[in-house]
PDB file of C-alpha atoms in Angstrom:
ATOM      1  CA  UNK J   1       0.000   0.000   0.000  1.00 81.00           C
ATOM      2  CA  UNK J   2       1.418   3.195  -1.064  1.00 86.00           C
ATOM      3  CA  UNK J   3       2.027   5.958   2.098  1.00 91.00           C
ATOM      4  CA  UNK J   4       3.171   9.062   2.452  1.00 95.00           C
ATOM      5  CA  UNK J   5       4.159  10.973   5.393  1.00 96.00           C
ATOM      6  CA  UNK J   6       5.224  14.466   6.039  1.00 97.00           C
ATOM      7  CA  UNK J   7       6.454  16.724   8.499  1.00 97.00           C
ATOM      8  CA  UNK J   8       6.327  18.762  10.758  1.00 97.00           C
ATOM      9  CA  UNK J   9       2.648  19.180  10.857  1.00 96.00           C
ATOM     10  CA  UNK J  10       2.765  22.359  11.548  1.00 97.00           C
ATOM     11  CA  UNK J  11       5.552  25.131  11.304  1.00 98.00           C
ATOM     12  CA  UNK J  12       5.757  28.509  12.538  1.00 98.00           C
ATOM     13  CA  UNK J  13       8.250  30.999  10.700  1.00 97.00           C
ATOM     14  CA  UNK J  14       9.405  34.371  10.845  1.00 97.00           C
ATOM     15  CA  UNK J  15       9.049  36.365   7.777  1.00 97.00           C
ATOM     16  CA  UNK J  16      12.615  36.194   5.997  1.00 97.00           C
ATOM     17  CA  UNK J  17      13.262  32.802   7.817  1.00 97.00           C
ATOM     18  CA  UNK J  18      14.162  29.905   5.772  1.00 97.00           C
ATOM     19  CA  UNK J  19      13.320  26.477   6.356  1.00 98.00           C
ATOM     20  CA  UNK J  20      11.955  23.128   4.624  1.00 98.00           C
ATOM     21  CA  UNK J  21       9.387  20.656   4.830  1.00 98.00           C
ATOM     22  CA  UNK J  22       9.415  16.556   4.539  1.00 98.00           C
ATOM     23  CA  UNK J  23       7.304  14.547   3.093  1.00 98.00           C
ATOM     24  CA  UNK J  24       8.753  10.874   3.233  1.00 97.00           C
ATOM     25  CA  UNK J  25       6.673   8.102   0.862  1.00 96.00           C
ATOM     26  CA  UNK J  26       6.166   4.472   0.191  1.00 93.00           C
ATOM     27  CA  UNK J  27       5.428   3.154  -3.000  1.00 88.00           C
ATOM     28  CA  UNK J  28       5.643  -0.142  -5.675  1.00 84.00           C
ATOM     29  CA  UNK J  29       6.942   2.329  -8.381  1.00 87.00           C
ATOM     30  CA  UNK J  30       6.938   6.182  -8.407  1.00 90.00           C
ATOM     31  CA  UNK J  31       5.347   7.500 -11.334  1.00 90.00           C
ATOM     32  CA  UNK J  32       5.570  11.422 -10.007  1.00 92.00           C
ATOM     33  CA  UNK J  33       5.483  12.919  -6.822  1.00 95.00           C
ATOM     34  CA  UNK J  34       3.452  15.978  -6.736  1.00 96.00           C
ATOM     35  CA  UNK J  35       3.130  19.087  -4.301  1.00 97.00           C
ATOM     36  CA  UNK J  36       0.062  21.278  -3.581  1.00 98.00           C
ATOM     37  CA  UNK J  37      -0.745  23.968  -1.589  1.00 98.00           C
ATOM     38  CA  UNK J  38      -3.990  24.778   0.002  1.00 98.00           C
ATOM     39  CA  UNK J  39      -5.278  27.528   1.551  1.00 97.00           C
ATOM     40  CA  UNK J  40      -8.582  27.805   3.822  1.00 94.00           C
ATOM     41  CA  UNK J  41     -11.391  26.878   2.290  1.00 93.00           C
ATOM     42  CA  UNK J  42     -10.354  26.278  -0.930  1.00 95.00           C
ATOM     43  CA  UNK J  43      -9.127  23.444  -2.712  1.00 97.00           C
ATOM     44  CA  UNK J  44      -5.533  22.344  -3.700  1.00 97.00           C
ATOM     45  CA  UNK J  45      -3.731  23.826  -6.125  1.00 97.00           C
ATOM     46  CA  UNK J  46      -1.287  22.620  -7.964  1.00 95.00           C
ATOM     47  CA  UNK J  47       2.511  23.570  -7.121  1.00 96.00           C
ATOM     48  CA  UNK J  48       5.002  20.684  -8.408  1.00 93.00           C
ATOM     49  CA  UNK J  49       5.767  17.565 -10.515  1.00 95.00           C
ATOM     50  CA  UNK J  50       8.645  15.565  -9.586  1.00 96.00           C
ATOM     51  CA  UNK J  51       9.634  12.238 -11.570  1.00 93.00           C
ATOM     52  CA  UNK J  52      12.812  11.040 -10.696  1.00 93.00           C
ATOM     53  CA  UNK J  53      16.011  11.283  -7.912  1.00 93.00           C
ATOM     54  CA  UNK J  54      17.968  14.519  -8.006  1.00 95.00           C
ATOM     55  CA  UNK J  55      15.239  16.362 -10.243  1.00 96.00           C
ATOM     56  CA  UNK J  56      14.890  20.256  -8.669  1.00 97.00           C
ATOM     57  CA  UNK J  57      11.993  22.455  -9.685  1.00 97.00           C
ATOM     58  CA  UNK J  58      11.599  26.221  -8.734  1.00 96.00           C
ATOM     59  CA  UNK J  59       8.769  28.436  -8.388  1.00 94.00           C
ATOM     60  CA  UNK J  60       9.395  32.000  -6.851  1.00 94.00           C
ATOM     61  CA  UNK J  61      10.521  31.137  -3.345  1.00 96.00           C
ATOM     62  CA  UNK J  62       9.711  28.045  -3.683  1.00 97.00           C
ATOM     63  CA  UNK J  63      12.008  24.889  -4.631  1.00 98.00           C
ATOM     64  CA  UNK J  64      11.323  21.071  -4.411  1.00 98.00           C
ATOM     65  CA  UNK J  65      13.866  18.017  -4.745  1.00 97.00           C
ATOM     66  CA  UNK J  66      13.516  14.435  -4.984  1.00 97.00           C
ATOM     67  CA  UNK J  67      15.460  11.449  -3.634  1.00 94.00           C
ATOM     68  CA  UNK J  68      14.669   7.795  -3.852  1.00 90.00           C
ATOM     69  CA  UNK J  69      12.543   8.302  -0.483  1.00 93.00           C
ATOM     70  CA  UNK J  70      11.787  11.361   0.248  1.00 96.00           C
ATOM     71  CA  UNK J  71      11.189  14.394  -1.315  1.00 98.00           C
ATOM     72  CA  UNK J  72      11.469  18.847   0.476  1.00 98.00           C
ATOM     73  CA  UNK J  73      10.018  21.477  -0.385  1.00 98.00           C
ATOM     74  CA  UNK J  74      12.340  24.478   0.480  1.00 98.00           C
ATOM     75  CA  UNK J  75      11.022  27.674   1.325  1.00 97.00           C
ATOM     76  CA  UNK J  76      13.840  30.964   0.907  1.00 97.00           C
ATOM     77  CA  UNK J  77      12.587  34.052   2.911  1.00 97.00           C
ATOM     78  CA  UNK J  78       9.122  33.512   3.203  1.00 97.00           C
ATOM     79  CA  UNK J  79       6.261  35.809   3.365  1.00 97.00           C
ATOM     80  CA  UNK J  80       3.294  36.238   5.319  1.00 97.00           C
ATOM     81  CA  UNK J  81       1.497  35.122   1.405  1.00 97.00           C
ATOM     82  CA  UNK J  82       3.550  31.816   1.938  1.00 97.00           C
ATOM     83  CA  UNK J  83       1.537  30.784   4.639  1.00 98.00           C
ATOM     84  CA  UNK J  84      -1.261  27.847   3.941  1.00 98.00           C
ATOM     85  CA  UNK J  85      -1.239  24.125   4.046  1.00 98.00           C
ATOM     86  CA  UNK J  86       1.535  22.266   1.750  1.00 98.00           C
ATOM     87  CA  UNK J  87       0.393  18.570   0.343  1.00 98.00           C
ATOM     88  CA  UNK J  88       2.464  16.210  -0.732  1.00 97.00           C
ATOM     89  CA  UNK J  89       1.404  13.413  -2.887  1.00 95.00           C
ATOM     90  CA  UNK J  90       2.649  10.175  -4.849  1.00 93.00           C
ATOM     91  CA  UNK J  91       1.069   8.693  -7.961  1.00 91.00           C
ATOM     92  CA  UNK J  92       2.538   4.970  -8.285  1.00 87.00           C
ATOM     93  CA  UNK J  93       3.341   2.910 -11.167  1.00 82.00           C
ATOM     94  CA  UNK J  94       1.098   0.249 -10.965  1.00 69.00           C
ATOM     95  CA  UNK J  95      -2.105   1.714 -10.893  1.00 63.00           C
ATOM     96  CA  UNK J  96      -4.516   2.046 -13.714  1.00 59.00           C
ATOM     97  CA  UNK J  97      -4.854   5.182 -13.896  1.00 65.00           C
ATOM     98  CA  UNK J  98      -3.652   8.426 -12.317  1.00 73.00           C
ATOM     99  CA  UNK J  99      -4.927   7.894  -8.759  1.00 83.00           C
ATOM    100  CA  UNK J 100      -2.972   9.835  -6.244  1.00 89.00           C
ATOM    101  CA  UNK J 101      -2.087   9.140  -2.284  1.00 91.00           C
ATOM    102  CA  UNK J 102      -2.027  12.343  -0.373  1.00 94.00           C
ATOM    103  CA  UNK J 103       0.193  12.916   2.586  1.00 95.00           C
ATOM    104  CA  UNK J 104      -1.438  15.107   5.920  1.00 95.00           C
ATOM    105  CA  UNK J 105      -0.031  18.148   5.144  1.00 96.00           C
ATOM    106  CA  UNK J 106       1.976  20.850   6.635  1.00 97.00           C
ATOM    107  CA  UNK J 107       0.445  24.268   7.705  1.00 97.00           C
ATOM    108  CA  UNK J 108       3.476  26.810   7.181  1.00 98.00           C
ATOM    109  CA  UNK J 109       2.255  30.209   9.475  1.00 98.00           C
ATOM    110  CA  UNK J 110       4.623  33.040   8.583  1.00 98.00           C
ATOM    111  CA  UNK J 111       4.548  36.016  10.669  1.00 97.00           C
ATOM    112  CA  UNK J 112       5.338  39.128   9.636  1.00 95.00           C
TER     113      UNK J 112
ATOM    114  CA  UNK G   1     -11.853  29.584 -18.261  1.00 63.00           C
ATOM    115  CA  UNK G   2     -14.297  28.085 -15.615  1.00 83.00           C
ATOM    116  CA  UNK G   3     -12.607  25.669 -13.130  1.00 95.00           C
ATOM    117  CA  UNK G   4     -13.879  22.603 -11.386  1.00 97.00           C
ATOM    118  CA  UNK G   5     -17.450  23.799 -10.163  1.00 98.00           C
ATOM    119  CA  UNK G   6     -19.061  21.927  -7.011  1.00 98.00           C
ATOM    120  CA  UNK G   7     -22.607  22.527  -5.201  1.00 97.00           C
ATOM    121  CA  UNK G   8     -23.554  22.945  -2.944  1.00 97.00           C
ATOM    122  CA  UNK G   9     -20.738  24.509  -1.355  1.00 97.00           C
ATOM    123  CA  UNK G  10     -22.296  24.285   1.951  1.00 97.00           C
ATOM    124  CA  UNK G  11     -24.570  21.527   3.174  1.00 97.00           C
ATOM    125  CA  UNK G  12     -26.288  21.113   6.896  1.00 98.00           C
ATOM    126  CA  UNK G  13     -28.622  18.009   6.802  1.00 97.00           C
ATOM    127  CA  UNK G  14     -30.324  15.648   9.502  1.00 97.00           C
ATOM    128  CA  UNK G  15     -29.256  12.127  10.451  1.00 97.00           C
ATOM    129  CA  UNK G  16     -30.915   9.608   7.944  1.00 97.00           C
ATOM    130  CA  UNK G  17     -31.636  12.293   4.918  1.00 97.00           C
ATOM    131  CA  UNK G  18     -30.195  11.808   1.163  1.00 97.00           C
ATOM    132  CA  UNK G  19     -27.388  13.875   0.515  1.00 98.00           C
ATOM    133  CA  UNK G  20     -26.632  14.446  -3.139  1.00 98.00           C
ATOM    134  CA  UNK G  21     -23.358  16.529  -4.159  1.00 98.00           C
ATOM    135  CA  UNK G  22     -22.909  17.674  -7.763  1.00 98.00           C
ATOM    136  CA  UNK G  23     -19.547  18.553  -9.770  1.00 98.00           C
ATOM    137  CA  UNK G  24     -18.564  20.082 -13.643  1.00 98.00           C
ATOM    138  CA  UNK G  25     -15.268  19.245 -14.546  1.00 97.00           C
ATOM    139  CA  UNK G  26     -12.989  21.565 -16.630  1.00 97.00           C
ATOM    140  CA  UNK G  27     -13.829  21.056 -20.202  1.00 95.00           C
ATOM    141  CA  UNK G  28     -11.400  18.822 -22.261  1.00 94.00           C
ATOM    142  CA  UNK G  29     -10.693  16.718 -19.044  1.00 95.00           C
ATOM    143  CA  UNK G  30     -11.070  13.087 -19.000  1.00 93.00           C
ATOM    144  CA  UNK G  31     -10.738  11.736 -15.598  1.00 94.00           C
ATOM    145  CA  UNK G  32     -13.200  13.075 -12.363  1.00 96.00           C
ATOM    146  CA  UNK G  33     -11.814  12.453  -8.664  1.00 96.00           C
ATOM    147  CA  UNK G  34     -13.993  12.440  -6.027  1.00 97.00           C
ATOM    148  CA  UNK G  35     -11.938  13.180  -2.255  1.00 97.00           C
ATOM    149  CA  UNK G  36     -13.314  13.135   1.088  1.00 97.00           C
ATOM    150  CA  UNK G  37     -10.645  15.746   3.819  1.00 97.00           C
ATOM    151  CA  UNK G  38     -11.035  15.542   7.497  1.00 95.00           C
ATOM    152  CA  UNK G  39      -9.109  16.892  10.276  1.00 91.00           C
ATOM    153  CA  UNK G  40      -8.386  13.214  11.308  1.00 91.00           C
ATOM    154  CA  UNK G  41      -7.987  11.737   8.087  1.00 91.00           C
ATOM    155  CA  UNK G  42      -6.731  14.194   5.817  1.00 92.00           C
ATOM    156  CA  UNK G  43      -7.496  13.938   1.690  1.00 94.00           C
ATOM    157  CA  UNK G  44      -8.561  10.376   1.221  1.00 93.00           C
ATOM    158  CA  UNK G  45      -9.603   9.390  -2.282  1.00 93.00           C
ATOM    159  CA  UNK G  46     -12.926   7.762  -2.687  1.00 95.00           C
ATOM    160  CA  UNK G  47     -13.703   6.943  -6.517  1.00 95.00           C
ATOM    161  CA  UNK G  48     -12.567   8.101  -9.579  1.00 94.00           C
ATOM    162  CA  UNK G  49     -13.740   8.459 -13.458  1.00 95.00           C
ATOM    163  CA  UNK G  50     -11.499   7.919 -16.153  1.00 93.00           C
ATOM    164  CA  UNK G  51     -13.851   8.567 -19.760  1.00 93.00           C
ATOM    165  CA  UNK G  52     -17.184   8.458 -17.226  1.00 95.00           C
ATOM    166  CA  UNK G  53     -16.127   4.704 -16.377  1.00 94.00           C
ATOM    167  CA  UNK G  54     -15.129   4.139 -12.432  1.00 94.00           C
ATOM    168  CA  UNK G  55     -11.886   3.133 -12.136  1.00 91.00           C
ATOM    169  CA  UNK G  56     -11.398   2.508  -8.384  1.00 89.00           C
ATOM    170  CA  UNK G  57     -14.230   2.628  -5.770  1.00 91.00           C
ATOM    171  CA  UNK G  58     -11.991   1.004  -3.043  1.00 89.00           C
ATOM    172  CA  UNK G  59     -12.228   3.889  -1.394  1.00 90.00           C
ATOM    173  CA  UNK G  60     -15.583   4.584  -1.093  1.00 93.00           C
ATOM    174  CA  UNK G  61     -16.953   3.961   2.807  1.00 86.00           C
ATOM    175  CA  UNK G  62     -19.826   1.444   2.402  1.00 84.00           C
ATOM    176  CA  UNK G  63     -22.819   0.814   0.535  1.00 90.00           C
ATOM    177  CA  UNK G  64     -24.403   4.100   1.580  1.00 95.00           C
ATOM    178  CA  UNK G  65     -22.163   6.160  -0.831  1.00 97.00           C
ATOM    179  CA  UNK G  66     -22.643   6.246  -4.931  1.00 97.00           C
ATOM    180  CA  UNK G  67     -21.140   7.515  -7.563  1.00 97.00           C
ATOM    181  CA  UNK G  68     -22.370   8.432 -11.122  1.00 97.00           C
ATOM    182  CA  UNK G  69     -20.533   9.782 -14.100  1.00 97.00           C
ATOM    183  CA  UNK G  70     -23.487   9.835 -16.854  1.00 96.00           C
ATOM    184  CA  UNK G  71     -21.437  12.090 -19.007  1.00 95.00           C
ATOM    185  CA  UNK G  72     -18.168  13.925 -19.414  1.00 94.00           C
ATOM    186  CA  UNK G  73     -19.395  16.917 -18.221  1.00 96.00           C
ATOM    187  CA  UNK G  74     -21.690  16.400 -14.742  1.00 96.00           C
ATOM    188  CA  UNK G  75     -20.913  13.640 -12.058  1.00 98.00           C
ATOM    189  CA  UNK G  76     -22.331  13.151  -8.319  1.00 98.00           C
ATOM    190  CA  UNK G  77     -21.719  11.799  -4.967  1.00 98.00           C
ATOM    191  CA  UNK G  78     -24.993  10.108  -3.108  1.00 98.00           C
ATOM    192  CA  UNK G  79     -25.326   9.528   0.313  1.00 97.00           C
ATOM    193  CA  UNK G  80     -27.914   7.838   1.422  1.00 96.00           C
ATOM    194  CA  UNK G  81     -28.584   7.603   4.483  1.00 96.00           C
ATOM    195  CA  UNK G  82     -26.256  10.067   5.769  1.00 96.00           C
ATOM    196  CA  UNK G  83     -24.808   9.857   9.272  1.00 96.00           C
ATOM    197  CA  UNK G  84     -23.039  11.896  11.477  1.00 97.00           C
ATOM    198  CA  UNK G  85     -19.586  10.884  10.705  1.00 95.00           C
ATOM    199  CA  UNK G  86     -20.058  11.397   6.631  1.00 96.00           C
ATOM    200  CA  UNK G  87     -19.271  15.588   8.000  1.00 97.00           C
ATOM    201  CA  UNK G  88     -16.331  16.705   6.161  1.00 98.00           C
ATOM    202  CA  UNK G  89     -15.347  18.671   3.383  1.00 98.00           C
ATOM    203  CA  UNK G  90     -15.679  16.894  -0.419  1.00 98.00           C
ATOM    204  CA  UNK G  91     -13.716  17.885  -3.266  1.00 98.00           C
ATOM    205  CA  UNK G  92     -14.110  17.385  -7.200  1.00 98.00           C
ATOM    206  CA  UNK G  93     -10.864  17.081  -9.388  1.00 97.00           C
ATOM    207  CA  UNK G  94     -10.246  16.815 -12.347  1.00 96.00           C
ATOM    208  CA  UNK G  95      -7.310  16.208 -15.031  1.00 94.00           C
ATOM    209  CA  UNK G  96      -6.457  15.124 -18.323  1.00 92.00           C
ATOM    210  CA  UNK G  97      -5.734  11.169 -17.890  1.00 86.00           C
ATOM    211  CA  UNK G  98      -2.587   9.957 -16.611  1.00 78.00           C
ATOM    212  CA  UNK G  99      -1.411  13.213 -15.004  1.00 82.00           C
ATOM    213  CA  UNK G 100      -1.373  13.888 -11.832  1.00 83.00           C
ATOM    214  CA  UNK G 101      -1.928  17.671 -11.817  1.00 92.00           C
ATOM    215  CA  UNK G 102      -5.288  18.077 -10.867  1.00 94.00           C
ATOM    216  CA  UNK G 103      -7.292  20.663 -10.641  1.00 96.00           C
ATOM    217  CA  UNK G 104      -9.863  20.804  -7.311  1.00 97.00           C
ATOM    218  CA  UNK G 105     -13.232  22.608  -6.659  1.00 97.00           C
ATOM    219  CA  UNK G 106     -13.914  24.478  -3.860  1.00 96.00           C
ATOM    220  CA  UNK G 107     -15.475  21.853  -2.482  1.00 97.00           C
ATOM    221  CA  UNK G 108     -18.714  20.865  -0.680  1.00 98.00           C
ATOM    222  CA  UNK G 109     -18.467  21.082   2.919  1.00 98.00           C
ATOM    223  CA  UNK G 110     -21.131  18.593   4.581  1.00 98.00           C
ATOM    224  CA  UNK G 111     -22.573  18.689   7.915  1.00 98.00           C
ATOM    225  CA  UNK G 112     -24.431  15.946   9.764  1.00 98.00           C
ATOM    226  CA  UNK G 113     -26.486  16.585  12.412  1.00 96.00           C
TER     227      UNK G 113
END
């Protein structure tokens, strides 16, 4: 069964303080890991598409890498905009379509 | 262009009554997700539609949820009898098959009394 956990579950930054979140995962054959953010009472939205080890991709202060087992999202000076919950997800190999497993989350809180 | 558009967006029903949930995916998409998020169990998938046919149901709860894609453009989420613990928020996605960039509603957020 594929899993995927992250951490922390939550984090609380200072504006201008760097840091990264985890999101470990479990599965037959990775076909893409994927990242989302979500803020309240919305749905996900689409951040990230990861496919294989040592791929890096970039989005404003935003940057997420891959290993065989894990994959972080790094976040360079935040700002109070930053702040929502970050999703992590796998989509294996095996399945028949293009089902995804969702980690819990993180909720980033950056104070100004 | 529209995105994925869900109603209700806010539901507050009785013990035993027939919940019905309705999504529109994004035009030119081919596969529908239905996802249940709680507090406790975060964004668990329940069904999902690839060309209107279910794929995977495994995740639905029991026999008191359905799902129904009649065409490519309109699918919904039954409950029947609902029940206290069905209160959570449900979201619509959808994507062109075999990606996983998805693209979610607003969701429906359910209440059980």
């Amino acid at each position: 069964e594929d899993q995927v956990t992250q951490s922390p579950e939550a984090l609380r930054l200072q504006e201008g303080e760097s840091s990264s979140l985890n999101c470990s995962y479990t599965v037959s054959g990775l076909r893409g890991l994927f990242w989302y953010r979500q803020d309240p009472g919305k749905g996900p939205e689409f951040l990230f598409t990861l496919y294989s080890a040592g791929e890096e991709k970039e989005k404003e202060r935003l940057k997420a890498t891959l290993t065989k087992k894990e994959s972080f999202l790094h976040i360079t000076a935040p700002k109070p905009e930053d702040s929502a919950t970050y999703l992590c997800a796998v989509q294996a190999s095996g399945n028949a379509g293009n089902m995804l497993t969702f980690g819990g989350g993180t909720r980033l809180m950056v104070k100004p | 262009d529209a995105g994925v558009i869900q109603s209700p967006r806010h539901e507050v029903t009785e013990m035993g009554q027939e919940v019905t949930l309705r999504c529109k995916p994004i035009s030119g998409h081919n596969s529908l997700f239905w996802y249940r998020q709680t507090m406790m169990r975060g964004l668990e998938l329940l069904i999902y539609f690839n060309n209107n046919v279910p794929i995977d149901d495994s995740g639905m709860p029991e026999d008191r949820f359905s799902a129904k894609m009649p065409n490519a453009s309109f699918s919904t989420l039954k409950i029947q009898p609902s029940e206290p613990r069905d209160s959570a928020v449900y979201f619509c996605a959808s994507s062109r098959i075999h990606t996983g960039e998805l693209f979610f509603g607003e969701g429906s957020r359910l209440t059980v009394l």
